[in-house]
mmCIF file of C-alpha atoms in Angstrom:
data_model
loop_
_atom_site.group_PDB
_atom_site.id
_atom_site.type_symbol
_atom_site.label_atom_id
_atom_site.label_comp_id
_atom_site.label_asym_id
_atom_site.label_seq_id
_atom_site.Cartn_x
_atom_site.Cartn_y
_atom_site.Cartn_z
ATOM 1 C CA MET A 1 0.000 0.000 0.000
ATOM 2 C CA ARG A 2 1.289 3.446 -0.833
ATOM 3 C CA GLY A 3 2.295 5.701 2.044
ATOM 4 C CA VAL A 4 0.480 8.963 2.681
ATOM 5 C CA CYS A 5 3.379 10.892 1.130
ATOM 6 C CA GLN A 6 2.723 9.140 -2.191
ATOM 7 C CA LEU A 7 -0.992 9.896 -2.318
ATOM 8 C CA ASP A 8 -2.769 12.480 -4.414
ATOM 9 C CA PRO A 9 -2.030 15.963 -2.949
ATOM 10 C CA ILE A 10 -5.666 16.604 -2.011
ATOM 11 C CA VAL A 11 -5.899 13.255 -0.216
ATOM 12 C CA LYS A 12 -2.592 13.942 1.537
ATOM 13 C CA ASN A 13 -3.765 17.390 2.636
ATOM 14 C CA LEU A 14 -7.070 16.036 3.907
ATOM 15 C CA PHE A 15 -5.265 13.343 5.875
ATOM 16 C CA SER A 16 -3.169 16.027 7.571
ATOM 17 C CA ILE A 17 -6.160 18.283 8.225
ATOM 18 C CA ASN A 18 -8.167 15.441 9.762
ATOM 19 C CA GLU A 19 -5.255 14.604 12.043
ATOM 20 C CA ARG A 20 -5.056 18.241 13.143
ATOM 21 C CA ILE A 21 -8.817 18.350 13.718
ATOM 22 C CA ALA A 22 -8.560 15.200 15.847
ATOM 23 C CA ARG A 23 -5.785 16.662 17.999
ATOM 24 C CA ALA A 24 -7.657 19.951 18.465
ATOM 25 C CA ALA A 25 -10.837 18.059 19.363
ATOM 26 C CA GLU A 26 -8.902 16.057 21.953
ATOM 27 C CA ARG A 27 -7.559 19.287 23.469
ATOM 28 C CA SER A 28 -11.141 20.524 23.829
ATOM 29 C CA ASN A 29 -12.351 17.218 25.292
ATOM 30 C CA ARG A 30 -14.415 16.284 22.255
ATOM 31 C CA THR A 31 -14.324 13.521 19.692
ATOM 32 C CA PRO A 32 -13.125 14.180 16.127
ATOM 33 C CA ASP A 33 -16.455 13.068 14.681
ATOM 34 C CA SER A 34 -18.151 15.967 16.479
ATOM 35 C CA ILE A 35 -16.333 18.386 14.119
ATOM 36 C CA GLU A 36 -17.560 18.770 10.540
ATOM 37 C CA LEU A 37 -15.173 19.874 7.805
ATOM 38 C CA VAL A 38 -16.664 22.145 5.157
ATOM 39 C CA ALA A 39 -14.438 22.167 2.069
ATOM 40 C CA VAL A 40 -14.438 25.714 0.710
ATOM 41 C CA THR A 41 -14.447 25.409 -3.066
ATOM 42 C CA LYS A 42 -14.569 29.061 -4.083
ATOM 43 C CA GLY A 43 -12.523 29.400 -7.270
ATOM 44 C CA ARG A 44 -11.968 25.634 -7.548
ATOM 45 C CA SER A 45 -12.869 23.526 -10.550
ATOM 46 C CA VAL A 46 -15.527 20.833 -10.721
ATOM 47 C CA GLN A 47 -12.700 18.294 -11.078
ATOM 48 C CA GLU A 48 -11.114 19.495 -7.822
ATOM 49 C CA MET A 49 -14.472 19.312 -6.091
ATOM 50 C CA GLN A 50 -14.996 15.777 -7.363
ATOM 51 C CA ALA A 51 -11.573 14.817 -6.012
ATOM 52 C CA VAL A 52 -12.530 16.148 -2.571
ATOM 53 C CA LEU A 53 -15.824 14.260 -2.602
ATOM 54 C CA ALA A 54 -14.078 11.089 -3.731
ATOM 55 C CA ALA A 55 -11.779 11.464 -0.723
ATOM 56 C CA GLY A 56 -14.778 11.313 1.605
ATOM 57 C CA VAL A 57 -15.691 14.960 2.208
ATOM 58 C CA THR A 58 -19.477 15.440 2.214
ATOM 59 C CA HIS A 59 -19.768 19.166 2.995
ATOM 60 C CA ILE A 60 -19.099 21.764 0.293
ATOM 61 C CA GLY A 61 -18.918 25.504 1.002
ATOM 62 C CA GLU A 62 -19.442 28.117 -1.688
ATOM 63 C CA ASN A 63 -19.230 31.899 -1.374
ATOM 64 C CA ARG A 64 -21.028 33.156 -4.468
ATOM 65 C CA ILE A 65 -24.420 32.179 -5.860
ATOM 66 C CA GLN A 66 -23.488 32.447 -9.546
ATOM 67 C CA GLU A 67 -20.342 30.348 -9.181
ATOM 68 C CA ALA A 68 -22.225 27.751 -7.158
ATOM 69 C CA GLN A 69 -24.929 27.491 -9.822
ATOM 70 C CA GLU A 70 -22.324 26.715 -12.459
ATOM 71 C CA LYS A 71 -20.949 23.833 -10.395
ATOM 72 C CA TYR A 72 -24.028 22.466 -8.704
ATOM 73 C CA ALA A 73 -25.538 20.415 -11.533
ATOM 74 C CA ALA A 74 -22.215 18.920 -12.635
ATOM 75 C CA VAL A 75 -21.115 17.923 -9.141
ATOM 76 C CA ASN A 76 -24.479 16.501 -8.110
ATOM 77 C CA ALA A 77 -24.696 14.484 -11.318
ATOM 78 C CA THR A 78 -21.445 12.791 -10.321
ATOM 79 C CA ILE A 79 -22.689 12.109 -6.798
ATOM 80 C CA ASN A 80 -25.994 10.684 -7.983
ATOM 81 C CA ALA A 81 -24.154 8.360 -10.357
ATOM 82 C CA VAL A 82 -22.659 6.588 -7.338
ATOM 83 C CA PRO A 83 -25.539 5.142 -5.291
ATOM 84 C CA ALA A 84 -23.360 4.258 -2.320
ATOM 85 C CA ARG A 85 -22.149 7.845 -1.809
ATOM 86 C CA GLU A 86 -23.754 9.957 0.871
ATOM 87 C CA THR A 87 -25.499 13.002 -0.530
ATOM 88 C CA CYS A 88 -23.277 16.069 -0.424
ATOM 89 C CA ARG A 89 -24.495 18.953 1.742
ATOM 90 C CA TRP A 90 -23.999 22.418 0.244
ATOM 91 C CA HIS A 91 -23.245 25.357 2.539
ATOM 92 C CA LEU A 92 -23.498 29.023 1.580
ATOM 93 C CA ILE A 93 -20.727 30.700 3.531
ATOM 94 C CA GLY A 94 -20.595 34.039 1.715
ATOM 95 C CA HIS A 95 -22.809 37.095 1.993
ATOM 96 C CA LEU A 96 -26.330 36.562 0.632
ATOM 97 C CA GLN A 97 -28.290 39.322 -1.075
ATOM 98 C CA ARG A 98 -32.057 39.233 -0.676
ATOM 99 C CA ASN A 99 -32.638 39.050 -4.428
ATOM 100 C CA LYS A 100 -30.611 35.803 -4.533
ATOM 101 C CA VAL A 101 -32.522 33.966 -1.807
ATOM 102 C CA LYS A 102 -34.828 32.039 -4.148
ATOM 103 C CA VAL A 103 -31.875 30.631 -6.064
ATOM 104 C CA ALA A 104 -29.936 29.901 -2.876
ATOM 105 C CA LEU A 105 -32.754 27.792 -1.479
ATOM 106 C CA GLN A 106 -32.587 25.560 -4.538
ATOM 107 C CA MET A 107 -28.983 24.558 -3.776
ATOM 108 C CA PHE A 108 -28.004 25.089 -0.172
ATOM 109 C CA SER A 109 -29.127 23.216 2.914
ATOM 110 C CA LEU A 110 -27.339 25.502 5.385
ATOM 111 C CA ILE A 111 -26.861 29.257 5.031
ATOM 112 C CA HIS A 112 -24.086 30.496 7.322
ATOM 113 C CA SER A 113 -24.362 34.227 6.708
ATOM 114 C CA VAL A 114 -27.700 35.640 7.859
ATOM 115 C CA ASP A 115 -26.880 39.099 9.155
ATOM 116 C CA SER A 116 -30.132 41.087 9.160
ATOM 117 C CA LEU A 117 -33.821 40.682 9.924
ATOM 118 C CA ARG A 118 -34.669 41.746 6.379
ATOM 119 C CA LEU A 119 -32.632 38.852 5.001
ATOM 120 C CA LEU A 120 -34.105 36.420 7.527
ATOM 121 C CA ALA A 121 -37.605 37.576 6.606
ATOM 122 C CA GLU A 122 -36.934 37.005 2.902
ATOM 123 C CA ILE A 123 -35.530 33.532 3.584
ATOM 124 C CA ALA A 124 -38.613 32.717 5.653
ATOM 125 C CA ARG A 125 -40.965 34.059 2.960
ATOM 126 C CA ARG A 126 -39.307 32.061 0.216
ATOM 127 C CA SER A 127 -39.113 28.947 2.400
ATOM 128 C CA GLU A 128 -42.818 29.122 3.188
ATOM 129 C CA ALA A 129 -43.650 29.556 -0.511
ATOM 130 C CA GLN A 130 -41.658 26.405 -1.247
ATOM 131 C CA ALA A 131 -43.144 24.520 1.719
ATOM 132 C CA GLN A 132 -39.743 23.944 3.295
ATOM 133 C CA ARG A 133 -37.742 24.945 6.340
ATOM 134 C CA ILE A 134 -34.195 26.077 5.701
ATOM 135 C CA ASP A 135 -31.425 25.876 8.278
ATOM 136 C CA VAL A 136 -29.560 29.128 8.878
ATOM 137 C CA LEU A 137 -26.769 30.445 11.052
ATOM 138 C CA ILE A 138 -26.688 34.008 12.341
ATOM 139 C CA GLN A 139 -23.459 35.803 11.491
ATOM 140 C CA VAL A 140 -21.926 37.856 14.287
ATOM 141 C CA ASN A 141 -19.108 40.352 13.746
ATOM 142 C CA THR A 142 -17.020 39.354 16.746
ATOM 143 C CA THR A 143 -13.931 41.255 15.533
ATOM 144 C CA ARG A 144 -15.833 44.552 15.059
ATOM 145 C CA GLU A 145 -14.192 45.118 11.686
ATOM 146 C CA THR A 146 -16.167 47.533 9.534
ATOM 147 C CA SER A 147 -15.251 45.526 6.437
ATOM 148 C CA LYS A 148 -17.131 42.467 7.698
ATOM 149 C CA HIS A 149 -20.811 41.616 7.687
ATOM 150 C CA GLY A 150 -22.557 40.426 10.805
ATOM 151 C CA LEU A 151 -24.532 41.552 13.835
ATOM 152 C CA ASP A 152 -22.864 43.350 16.698
ATOM 153 C CA ALA A 153 -22.566 40.989 19.647
ATOM 154 C CA GLU A 154 -24.727 43.163 21.890
ATOM 155 C CA ASP A 155 -27.601 43.042 19.371
ATOM 156 C CA LEU A 156 -27.829 39.259 19.125
ATOM 157 C CA LEU A 157 -30.416 38.527 21.825
ATOM 158 C CA ALA A 158 -32.772 41.228 20.525
ATOM 159 C CA PHE A 159 -32.336 39.777 17.027
ATOM 160 C CA MET A 160 -33.261 36.306 18.262
ATOM 161 C CA GLU A 161 -36.378 37.702 19.896
ATOM 162 C CA ALA A 162 -37.430 39.442 16.686
ATOM 163 C CA ALA A 163 -36.620 36.316 14.657
ATOM 164 C CA GLN A 164 -39.521 34.514 16.317
ATOM 165 C CA ALA A 165 -41.714 36.149 13.685
ATOM 166 C CA TYR A 166 -40.042 34.023 10.974
ATOM 167 C CA PRO A 167 -40.263 30.366 12.049
ATOM 168 C CA THR A 168 -39.648 28.899 8.580
ATOM 169 C CA ALA A 169 -36.085 30.193 8.787
ATOM 170 C CA ASN A 170 -34.686 27.559 11.131
ATOM 171 C CA ILE A 171 -31.923 29.086 13.278
ATOM 172 C CA VAL A 172 -29.467 26.334 14.230
ATOM 173 C CA GLY A 173 -26.389 28.240 15.372
ATOM 174 C CA LEU A 174 -23.952 31.086 14.893
ATOM 175 C CA MET A 175 -21.123 31.971 12.525
ATOM 176 C CA THR A 176 -18.226 34.380 12.651
ATOM 177 C CA MET A 177 -15.190 35.278 10.577
ATOM 178 C CA GLY A 178 -11.854 35.970 12.207
ATOM 179 C CA GLN A 179 -9.479 38.676 11.151
ATOM 180 C CA LEU A 180 -6.638 37.940 8.759
ATOM 181 C CA SER A 181 -3.538 37.478 10.853
ATOM 182 C CA PRO A 182 -0.333 35.432 10.718
ATOM 183 C CA SER A 183 -0.899 34.597 14.376
ATOM 184 C CA ARG A 184 -3.004 31.493 14.981
ATOM 185 C CA ASP A 185 -4.107 32.851 18.375
ATOM 186 C CA ALA A 186 -5.133 36.318 17.186
ATOM 187 C CA ASN A 187 -8.758 35.241 16.785
ATOM 188 C CA ARG A 188 -9.082 33.271 20.012
ATOM 189 C CA PRO A 189 -10.985 36.114 21.761
ATOM 190 C CA ALA A 190 -13.389 36.424 18.815
ATOM 191 C CA PHE A 191 -14.049 32.683 18.824
ATOM 192 C CA ALA A 192 -14.477 32.593 22.597
ATOM 193 C CA LEU A 193 -16.978 35.451 22.296
ATOM 194 C CA LEU A 194 -19.083 33.516 19.779
ATOM 195 C CA LYS A 195 -19.148 30.514 22.110
ATOM 196 C CA SER A 196 -20.260 32.679 25.024
ATOM 197 C CA LEU A 197 -22.976 34.255 22.874
ATOM 198 C CA ALA A 198 -24.272 30.807 21.930
ATOM 199 C CA GLU A 199 -24.461 29.925 25.608
ATOM 200 C CA LYS A 200 -26.443 33.105 26.313
ATOM 201 C CA VAL A 201 -28.879 32.300 23.502
ATOM 202 C CA GLU A 202 -29.349 28.794 24.884
ATOM 203 C CA THR A 203 -30.255 30.136 28.323
ATOM 204 C CA GLN A 204 -33.057 32.211 26.776
ATOM 205 C CA GLN A 205 -34.693 29.080 25.274
ATOM 206 C CA PHE A 206 -36.101 30.845 22.239
ATOM 207 C CA PRO A 207 -38.712 28.553 20.632
ATOM 208 C CA GLY A 208 -37.395 26.845 17.508
ATOM 209 C CA VAL A 209 -33.842 28.141 18.001
ATOM 210 C CA THR A 210 -30.927 25.799 18.668
ATOM 211 C CA MET A 211 -27.216 26.366 18.964
ATOM 212 C CA GLN A 212 -26.363 23.113 17.198
ATOM 213 C CA TYR A 213 -23.560 24.670 15.170
ATOM 214 C CA LEU A 214 -20.737 27.113 15.756
ATOM 215 C CA SER A 215 -19.171 27.876 12.379
ATOM 216 C CA MET A 216 -15.781 29.479 12.860
ATOM 217 C CA GLY A 217 -12.203 28.874 11.853
ATOM 218 C CA MET A 218 -10.494 28.648 8.495
ATOM 219 C CA THR A 219 -7.121 27.446 7.195
ATOM 220 C CA ASN A 220 -5.016 29.707 9.410
ATOM 221 C CA ASP A 221 -6.883 29.233 12.675
ATOM 222 C CA PHE A 222 -9.269 26.264 12.591
ATOM 223 C CA GLU A 223 -7.458 24.475 15.424
ATOM 224 C CA VAL A 224 -7.881 27.467 17.733
ATOM 225 C CA ALA A 225 -11.528 27.709 16.672
ATOM 226 C CA ILE A 226 -12.092 24.055 17.599
ATOM 227 C CA GLU A 227 -10.422 24.608 20.961
ATOM 228 C CA GLU A 228 -12.898 27.443 21.550
ATOM 229 C CA GLY A 229 -15.963 25.401 20.573
ATOM 230 C CA ALA A 230 -16.293 25.314 16.770
ATOM 231 C CA ASN A 231 -17.948 22.265 15.269
ATOM 232 C CA LEU A 232 -18.065 23.540 11.676
ATOM 233 C CA VAL A 233 -14.709 24.596 10.224
ATOM 234 C CA ARG A 234 -14.450 26.135 6.762
ATOM 235 C CA ILE A 235 -11.204 25.115 5.071
ATOM 236 C CA GLY A 236 -10.126 25.794 1.500
ATOM 237 C CA ARG A 237 -6.499 26.666 0.914
ATOM 238 C CA ALA A 238 -5.120 23.919 3.165
ATOM 239 C CA ILE A 239 -7.018 21.329 1.120
ATOM 240 C CA PHE A 240 -6.183 22.468 -2.390
ATOM 241 C CA GLU A 241 -2.758 24.069 -2.201
ATOM 242 C CA PRO A 242 0.568 22.254 -1.748
ATOM 243 C CA SER A 243 1.427 21.621 1.866
ATOM 244 C CA THR A 244 4.596 23.126 3.241
#
């Protein structure tokens, strides 16, 4: 049998990432299977996506609606051709405009980036029209960067209260984006804040709201995010680019 060093680069990278996830999970007293890897395929080809799926990844993350549309049919056709393969779950991790909600609901089963009541209301309206409930995460701007989308932390509980008016948008957790930094620990406070916010939401017991998911951490800092409570990590570059 070939060693890991002789495997396809994507398979080799995924092997390394899964080992790192397992070690970070152990440090946070959790099991590796409690952490879900979302492969971020922004800018990647259908062939690269198929390679990731063939390696066992079942969660795909896309940032842009138009790019996702171009890939969706081709990738799903490949999945459906293999009966034994688990259906791939598509995640929208980028900003969603209200005029793109109808299209998004046709592809994605989890929207990570709900950042306003107007967007939540549109998701709920479209979901009700299609007789479906869509899972969403509420994006919080835990770094307070003006360049990022997301609610301010202090507005989250009031948002959750107002969200009760839109039950067909199924809130199942929170998401945040860390700041770009060469330091792996730079975003630890932001990740810890999201975890504490989730705990506050849970204590309020809003009907229909769960904190099932904390989506935080990317290539540079996913281990720190796991240590602080993440169970969805969004990784792209570490999967597709040569390891160093």
